[in-house]
Amino acid sequence: MDLSKAAWRKASRSTAQADNCVEVAGVPNVVALRDSKDPNGPKIIVSRSDFRHLAETLKNI
């Protein structure tokens, strides 16, 4: 999957000094995740429904 033109964004609670940030990009039919410290490293691709479930689960921790 070509993610070269994906619009990546950090979580709203991340700061410029944060070392442990996950970035997300919405691309057609899926959500891509990456480590902000390694933008050229591996990406995780999940369905939008799986991402929604993950986000809801994390909110409840």
mmCIF file of N, CA and C in Angstrom:
data_model
loop_
_atom_site.group_PDB
_atom_site.id
_atom_site.type_symbol
_atom_site.label_atom_id
_atom_site.label_comp_id
_atom_site.label_asym_id
_atom_site.label_seq_id
_atom_site.Cartn_x
_atom_site.Cartn_y
_atom_site.Cartn_z
ATOM 1 N N MET A 1 0.851 -1.179 0.000
ATOM 2 C CA MET A 1 0.000 0.000 0.000
ATOM 3 C C MET A 1 0.893 1.237 0.000
ATOM 4 N N ASP A 2 0.622 2.127 -0.914
ATOM 5 C CA ASP A 2 1.406 3.359 -1.012
ATOM 6 C C ASP A 2 0.870 4.398 -0.027
ATOM 7 N N LEU A 3 1.679 4.730 0.963
ATOM 8 C CA LEU A 3 1.296 5.725 1.965
ATOM 9 C C LEU A 3 2.111 7.009 1.827
ATOM 10 N N SER A 4 2.781 7.178 0.701
ATOM 11 C CA SER A 4 3.669 8.329 0.519
ATOM 12 C C SER A 4 2.928 9.671 0.555
ATOM 13 N N LYS A 5 1.663 9.682 0.222
ATOM 14 C CA LYS A 5 0.904 10.936 0.227
ATOM 15 C C LYS A 5 -0.109 11.001 1.363
ATOM 16 N N ALA A 6 -0.007 10.075 2.300
ATOM 17 C CA ALA A 6 -0.940 10.059 3.430
ATOM 18 C C ALA A 6 -0.706 11.279 4.314
ATOM 19 N N ALA A 7 -1.783 11.815 4.848
ATOM 20 C CA ALA A 7 -1.703 12.960 5.766
ATOM 21 C C ALA A 7 -1.650 12.417 7.197
ATOM 22 N N TRP A 8 -0.452 12.352 7.748
ATOM 23 C CA TRP A 8 -0.248 11.801 9.084
ATOM 24 C C TRP A 8 -0.520 12.862 10.130
ATOM 25 N N ARG A 9 -1.091 12.433 11.278
ATOM 26 C CA ARG A 9 -1.310 13.378 12.371
ATOM 27 C C ARG A 9 -1.105 12.671 13.704
ATOM 28 N N LYS A 10 -0.611 13.450 14.668
ATOM 29 C CA LYS A 10 -0.408 12.939 16.021
ATOM 30 C C LYS A 10 -1.686 13.106 16.822
ATOM 31 N N ALA A 11 -1.762 12.364 17.892
ATOM 32 C CA ALA A 11 -2.895 12.498 18.798
ATOM 33 C C ALA A 11 -2.936 13.921 19.352
ATOM 34 N N SER A 12 -4.126 14.418 19.635
ATOM 35 C CA SER A 12 -4.274 15.786 20.121
ATOM 36 C C SER A 12 -3.592 16.009 21.467
ATOM 37 N N ARG A 13 -3.365 14.958 22.223
ATOM 38 C CA ARG A 13 -2.705 15.091 23.521
ATOM 39 C C ARG A 13 -1.183 15.024 23.429
ATOM 40 N N SER A 14 -0.665 14.795 22.251
ATOM 41 C CA SER A 14 0.787 14.770 22.069
ATOM 42 C C SER A 14 1.335 16.188 22.078
ATOM 43 N N THR A 15 2.571 16.322 22.515
ATOM 44 C CA THR A 15 3.233 17.618 22.499
ATOM 45 C C THR A 15 4.459 17.531 21.610
ATOM 46 N N ALA A 16 5.029 18.645 21.304
ATOM 47 C CA ALA A 16 6.227 18.667 20.456
ATOM 48 C C ALA A 16 7.390 17.934 21.119
ATOM 49 N N GLN A 17 7.416 17.896 22.442
ATOM 50 C CA GLN A 17 8.502 17.248 23.165
ATOM 51 C C GLN A 17 8.234 15.767 23.449
ATOM 52 N N ALA A 18 7.063 15.278 23.129
ATOM 53 C CA ALA A 18 6.711 13.893 23.438
ATOM 54 C C ALA A 18 7.569 12.924 22.622
ATOM 55 N N ASP A 19 8.103 11.917 23.316
ATOM 56 C CA ASP A 19 8.940 10.927 22.644
ATOM 57 C C ASP A 19 8.168 9.707 22.176
ATOM 58 N N ASN A 20 7.029 9.450 22.749
ATOM 59 C CA ASN A 20 6.289 8.229 22.458
ATOM 60 C C ASN A 20 4.959 8.549 21.800
ATOM 61 N N CYS A 21 5.000 8.934 20.542
ATOM 62 C CA CYS A 21 3.780 9.326 19.843
ATOM 63 C C CYS A 21 3.471 8.343 18.728
ATOM 64 N N VAL A 22 2.202 8.079 18.594
ATOM 65 C CA VAL A 22 1.709 7.300 17.470
ATOM 66 C C VAL A 22 1.028 8.282 16.536
ATOM 67 N N GLU A 23 1.276 8.124 15.256
ATOM 68 C CA GLU A 23 0.609 8.953 14.261
ATOM 69 C C GLU A 23 -0.370 8.080 13.485
ATOM 70 N N VAL A 24 -1.457 8.691 13.049
ATOM 71 C CA VAL A 24 -2.460 7.974 12.264
ATOM 72 C C VAL A 24 -2.717 8.713 10.958
ATOM 73 N N ALA A 25 -3.125 7.962 9.976
ATOM 74 C CA ALA A 25 -3.521 8.534 8.683
ATOM 75 C C ALA A 25 -4.719 7.755 8.185
ATOM 76 N N GLY A 26 -5.758 8.460 7.842
ATOM 77 C CA GLY A 26 -6.919 7.825 7.239
ATOM 78 C C GLY A 26 -6.712 7.755 5.736
ATOM 79 N N VAL A 27 -6.742 6.573 5.218
ATOM 80 C CA VAL A 27 -6.647 6.361 3.772
ATOM 81 C C VAL A 27 -7.872 5.547 3.367
ATOM 82 N N PRO A 28 -8.204 5.470 2.098
ATOM 83 C CA PRO A 28 -9.435 4.784 1.706
ATOM 84 C C PRO A 28 -9.605 3.410 2.360
ATOM 85 N N ASN A 29 -10.675 3.273 3.109
ATOM 86 C CA ASN A 29 -11.118 2.016 3.722
ATOM 87 C C ASN A 29 -10.302 1.522 4.905
ATOM 88 N N VAL A 30 -9.191 2.153 5.238
ATOM 89 C CA VAL A 30 -8.358 1.687 6.344
ATOM 90 C C VAL A 30 -7.775 2.864 7.117
ATOM 91 N N VAL A 31 -7.140 2.544 8.249
ATOM 92 C CA VAL A 31 -6.392 3.527 9.027
ATOM 93 C C VAL A 31 -4.977 2.980 9.163
ATOM 94 N N ALA A 32 -3.995 3.832 8.915
ATOM 95 C CA ALA A 32 -2.598 3.446 9.051
ATOM 96 C C ALA A 32 -2.036 4.076 10.319
ATOM 97 N N LEU A 33 -1.182 3.345 11.016
ATOM 98 C CA LEU A 33 -0.542 3.829 12.236
ATOM 99 C C LEU A 33 0.963 3.676 12.090
ATOM 100 N N ARG A 34 1.718 4.627 12.680
ATOM 101 C CA ARG A 34 3.172 4.535 12.649
ATOM 102 C C ARG A 34 3.749 5.206 13.888
ATOM 103 N N ASP A 35 5.001 4.904 14.161
ATOM 104 C CA ASP A 35 5.749 5.518 15.250
ATOM 105 C C ASP A 35 6.282 6.855 14.743
ATOM 106 N N SER A 36 5.966 7.939 15.437
ATOM 107 C CA SER A 36 6.384 9.265 14.966
ATOM 108 C C SER A 36 7.900 9.430 14.945
ATOM 109 N N LYS A 37 8.619 8.658 15.749
ATOM 110 C CA LYS A 37 10.086 8.747 15.768
ATOM 111 C C LYS A 37 10.708 8.048 14.565
ATOM 112 N N ASP A 38 9.941 7.195 13.896
ATOM 113 C CA ASP A 38 10.455 6.406 12.776
ATOM 114 C C ASP A 38 9.458 6.439 11.617
ATOM 115 N N PRO A 39 9.265 7.610 11.006
ATOM 116 C CA PRO A 39 8.236 7.736 9.967
ATOM 117 C C PRO A 39 8.467 6.852 8.742
ATOM 118 N N ASN A 40 9.692 6.406 8.523
ATOM 119 C CA ASN A 40 9.959 5.524 7.391
ATOM 120 C C ASN A 40 9.946 4.058 7.793
ATOM 121 N N GLY A 41 9.689 3.802 9.059
ATOM 122 C CA GLY A 41 9.658 2.434 9.569
ATOM 123 C C GLY A 41 8.345 1.738 9.242
ATOM 124 N N PRO A 42 8.110 0.625 9.915
ATOM 125 C CA PRO A 42 6.910 -0.162 9.626
ATOM 126 C C PRO A 42 5.623 0.572 10.000
ATOM 127 N N LYS A 43 4.572 0.222 9.293
ATOM 128 C CA LYS A 43 3.244 0.774 9.550
ATOM 129 C C LYS A 43 2.301 -0.372 9.887
ATOM 130 N N ILE A 44 1.286 -0.069 10.665
ATOM 131 C CA ILE A 44 0.222 -1.027 10.946
ATOM 132 C C ILE A 44 -1.011 -0.529 10.202
ATOM 133 N N ILE A 45 -1.636 -1.406 9.450
ATOM 134 C CA ILE A 45 -2.826 -1.065 8.680
ATOM 135 C C ILE A 45 -3.998 -1.846 9.273
ATOM 136 N N VAL A 46 -5.048 -1.136 9.673
ATOM 137 C CA VAL A 46 -6.235 -1.789 10.231
ATOM 138 C C VAL A 46 -7.485 -1.233 9.561
ATOM 139 N N SER A 47 -8.547 -2.009 9.631
ATOM 140 C CA SER A 47 -9.817 -1.519 9.084
ATOM 141 C C SER A 47 -10.313 -0.367 9.956
ATOM 142 N N ARG A 48 -11.172 0.458 9.397
ATOM 143 C CA ARG A 48 -11.722 1.573 10.163
ATOM 144 C C ARG A 48 -12.524 1.068 11.363
ATOM 145 N N SER A 49 -13.250 -0.018 11.204
ATOM 146 C CA SER A 49 -14.026 -0.545 12.332
ATOM 147 C C SER A 49 -13.104 -1.098 13.419
ATOM 148 N N ASP A 50 -12.014 -1.754 13.047
ATOM 149 C CA ASP A 50 -11.060 -2.239 14.054
ATOM 150 C C ASP A 50 -10.393 -1.069 14.774
ATOM 151 N N PHE A 51 -10.076 -0.002 14.048
ATOM 152 C CA PHE A 51 -9.471 1.161 14.684
ATOM 153 C C PHE A 51 -10.457 1.806 15.659
ATOM 154 N N ARG A 52 -11.704 1.916 15.253
ATOM 155 C CA ARG A 52 -12.731 2.479 16.125
ATOM 156 C C ARG A 52 -12.851 1.652 17.407
ATOM 157 N N HIS A 53 -12.837 0.332 17.266
ATOM 158 C CA HIS A 53 -12.906 -0.547 18.436
ATOM 159 C C HIS A 53 -11.679 -0.371 19.323
ATOM 160 N N LEU A 54 -10.501 -0.277 18.729
ATOM 161 C CA LEU A 54 -9.269 -0.051 19.487
ATOM 162 C C LEU A 54 -9.341 1.260 20.263
ATOM 163 N N ALA A 55 -9.764 2.325 19.600
ATOM 164 C CA ALA A 55 -9.842 3.634 20.255
ATOM 165 C C ALA A 55 -10.838 3.605 21.419
ATOM 166 N N GLU A 56 -11.980 2.973 21.225
ATOM 167 C CA GLU A 56 -12.973 2.887 22.292
ATOM 168 C C GLU A 56 -12.437 2.066 23.470
ATOM 169 N N THR A 57 -11.735 0.992 23.174
ATOM 170 C CA THR A 57 -11.146 0.158 24.232
ATOM 171 C C THR A 57 -10.118 0.950 25.026
ATOM 172 N N LEU A 58 -9.263 1.701 24.334
ATOM 173 C CA LEU A 58 -8.235 2.485 25.019
ATOM 174 C C LEU A 58 -8.843 3.593 25.878
ATOM 175 N N LYS A 59 -9.940 4.159 25.443
ATOM 176 C CA LYS A 59 -10.607 5.204 26.230
ATOM 177 C C LYS A 59 -11.102 4.666 27.565
ATOM 178 N N ASN A 60 -11.428 3.384 27.609
ATOM 179 C CA ASN A 60 -12.000 2.775 28.802
ATOM 180 C C ASN A 60 -10.970 2.169 29.741
ATOM 181 N N ILE A 61 -9.712 2.318 29.427
ATOM 182 C CA ILE A 61 -8.652 1.766 30.305
ATOM 183 C C ILE A 61 -8.385 2.717 31.435
#
